[in-house]
């Protein structure tokens, strides 16, 4: 970076579409915060995936020393990630028919 956190460097801009959606979201949030872009921050908060919410709940529980709860949220985030056809794509940016069915996968895991 060039020391100005209000914009991404060119390499970040090139790589961002290729990384995990939760990592991409964190970078976009940091960039919007640095710019004071509250409209983008509101939008990013509004369109969080369930996997992102589970990851954030994991971090909160871990920070509060609630290890059992943190483990549960971590497993949930991992499970939700396994449902996704491509975790580098934002949720809803491609046909949901490409993802695994949540009910089927939860039932399959209980049986096996």
Short mmCIF file of C-alpha atoms in Angstrom, two decimals:
data_model
loop_
_atom_site.label_atom_id
_atom_site.label_comp_id
_atom_site.label_asym_id
_atom_site.label_seq_id
_atom_site.Cartn_x
_atom_site.Cartn_y
_atom_site.Cartn_z
CA UNK A 1 0.00 0.00 0.00
CA UNK A 2 1.08 3.59 -0.53
CA UNK A 3 0.36 4.58 3.08
CA UNK A 4 -3.07 5.99 2.16
CA UNK A 5 -5.56 3.50 3.57
CA UNK A 6 -8.48 5.20 1.85
CA UNK A 7 -7.90 3.33 -1.40
CA UNK A 8 -6.74 -0.14 -2.34
CA UNK A 9 -3.49 -0.72 -4.09
CA UNK A 10 -3.69 -2.15 -7.62
CA UNK A 11 -2.67 -5.66 -6.55
CA UNK A 12 -5.48 -5.79 -3.96
CA UNK A 13 -7.95 -4.70 -6.62
CA UNK A 14 -6.79 -7.53 -8.90
CA UNK A 15 -6.77 -10.22 -6.22
CA UNK A 16 -9.93 -9.24 -4.34
CA UNK A 17 -12.38 -11.00 -6.69
CA UNK A 18 -10.40 -14.24 -6.27
CA UNK A 19 -10.40 -14.51 -2.47
CA UNK A 20 -12.94 -15.96 -0.05
CA UNK A 21 -16.04 -13.77 0.18
CA UNK A 22 -15.60 -13.20 3.91
CA UNK A 23 -11.99 -12.01 3.44
CA UNK A 24 -13.06 -9.79 0.54
CA UNK A 25 -15.80 -8.30 2.70
CA UNK A 26 -13.31 -7.51 5.49
CA UNK A 27 -11.06 -5.68 3.02
CA UNK A 28 -14.02 -3.75 1.60
CA UNK A 29 -15.17 -2.80 5.12
CA UNK A 30 -11.67 -1.56 6.06
CA UNK A 31 -11.46 0.47 2.85
CA UNK A 32 -14.93 1.98 3.36
CA UNK A 33 -14.11 2.81 7.01
CA UNK A 34 -10.89 4.55 5.96
CA UNK A 35 -12.81 6.60 3.40
CA UNK A 36 -15.67 7.36 5.80
CA UNK A 37 -18.01 5.76 3.23
CA UNK A 38 -20.96 4.98 5.51
CA UNK A 39 -23.28 4.13 2.62
CA UNK A 40 -20.99 1.29 1.55
CA UNK A 41 -20.57 0.18 5.16
CA UNK A 42 -24.35 0.01 5.58
CA UNK A 43 -24.68 -1.98 2.36
CA UNK A 44 -21.92 -4.41 3.35
CA UNK A 45 -23.59 -4.91 6.73
CA UNK A 46 -26.98 -5.48 5.09
CA UNK A 47 -25.80 -8.15 2.62
CA UNK A 48 -23.76 -10.39 4.94
CA UNK A 49 -23.94 -14.08 4.13
CA UNK A 50 -25.01 -16.53 6.82
CA UNK A 51 -21.46 -17.88 6.72
CA UNK A 52 -20.07 -14.40 7.38
CA UNK A 53 -22.46 -13.94 10.31
CA UNK A 54 -21.36 -17.30 11.75
CA UNK A 55 -17.69 -16.27 11.37
CA UNK A 56 -18.36 -12.98 13.16
CA UNK A 57 -20.25 -14.78 15.95
CA UNK A 58 -17.27 -17.14 16.29
CA UNK A 59 -14.90 -14.18 16.74
CA UNK A 60 -17.18 -12.53 19.32
CA UNK A 61 -17.53 -15.75 21.32
CA UNK A 62 -13.77 -16.40 21.13
CA UNK A 63 -13.00 -12.83 22.27
CA UNK A 64 -15.40 -13.29 25.21
CA UNK A 65 -13.72 -16.56 26.21
CA UNK A 66 -16.79 -18.65 25.37
CA UNK A 67 -14.86 -21.49 23.75
CA UNK A 68 -17.78 -23.96 23.44
CA UNK A 69 -19.93 -21.33 21.74
CA UNK A 70 -16.99 -20.30 19.55
CA UNK A 71 -16.48 -23.93 18.50
CA UNK A 72 -20.17 -24.23 17.59
CA UNK A 73 -20.05 -21.06 15.44
CA UNK A 74 -16.79 -22.16 13.81
CA UNK A 75 -18.34 -25.51 12.85
CA UNK A 76 -21.44 -23.73 11.54
CA UNK A 77 -19.32 -21.38 9.40
CA UNK A 78 -17.36 -24.35 8.05
CA UNK A 79 -20.58 -26.25 7.32
CA UNK A 80 -22.12 -23.26 5.54
CA UNK A 81 -18.91 -22.98 3.51
CA UNK A 82 -19.22 -26.61 2.41
CA UNK A 83 -22.67 -25.87 1.00
CA UNK A 84 -21.35 -23.19 -1.32
CA UNK A 85 -20.34 -24.13 -4.86
CA UNK A 86 -17.72 -21.36 -4.77
CA UNK A 87 -16.86 -19.43 -1.60
CA UNK A 88 -15.00 -16.83 -3.64
CA UNK A 89 -18.33 -15.65 -5.09
CA UNK A 90 -20.75 -13.49 -3.14
CA UNK A 91 -23.82 -15.32 -1.92
CA UNK A 92 -26.56 -14.92 -4.51
CA UNK A 93 -24.20 -13.92 -7.33
CA UNK A 94 -24.78 -17.26 -9.08
CA UNK A 95 -27.62 -19.78 -9.22
CA UNK A 96 -28.34 -21.27 -5.81
CA UNK A 97 -28.96 -24.60 -7.58
CA UNK A 98 -25.18 -24.94 -7.81
CA UNK A 99 -24.91 -25.05 -4.00
CA UNK A 100 -25.59 -28.11 -1.89
CA UNK A 101 -29.00 -28.31 -0.19
CA UNK A 102 -28.68 -27.37 3.49
CA UNK A 103 -31.47 -29.66 4.74
CA UNK A 104 -30.08 -32.63 2.81
CA UNK A 105 -26.53 -32.09 4.05
CA UNK A 106 -27.57 -31.66 7.71
CA UNK A 107 -29.71 -34.84 7.48
CA UNK A 108 -26.92 -36.73 5.72
CA UNK A 109 -24.43 -35.76 8.45
CA UNK A 110 -26.79 -36.88 11.22
CA UNK A 111 -27.24 -40.28 9.57
CA UNK A 112 -23.57 -40.93 8.87
#
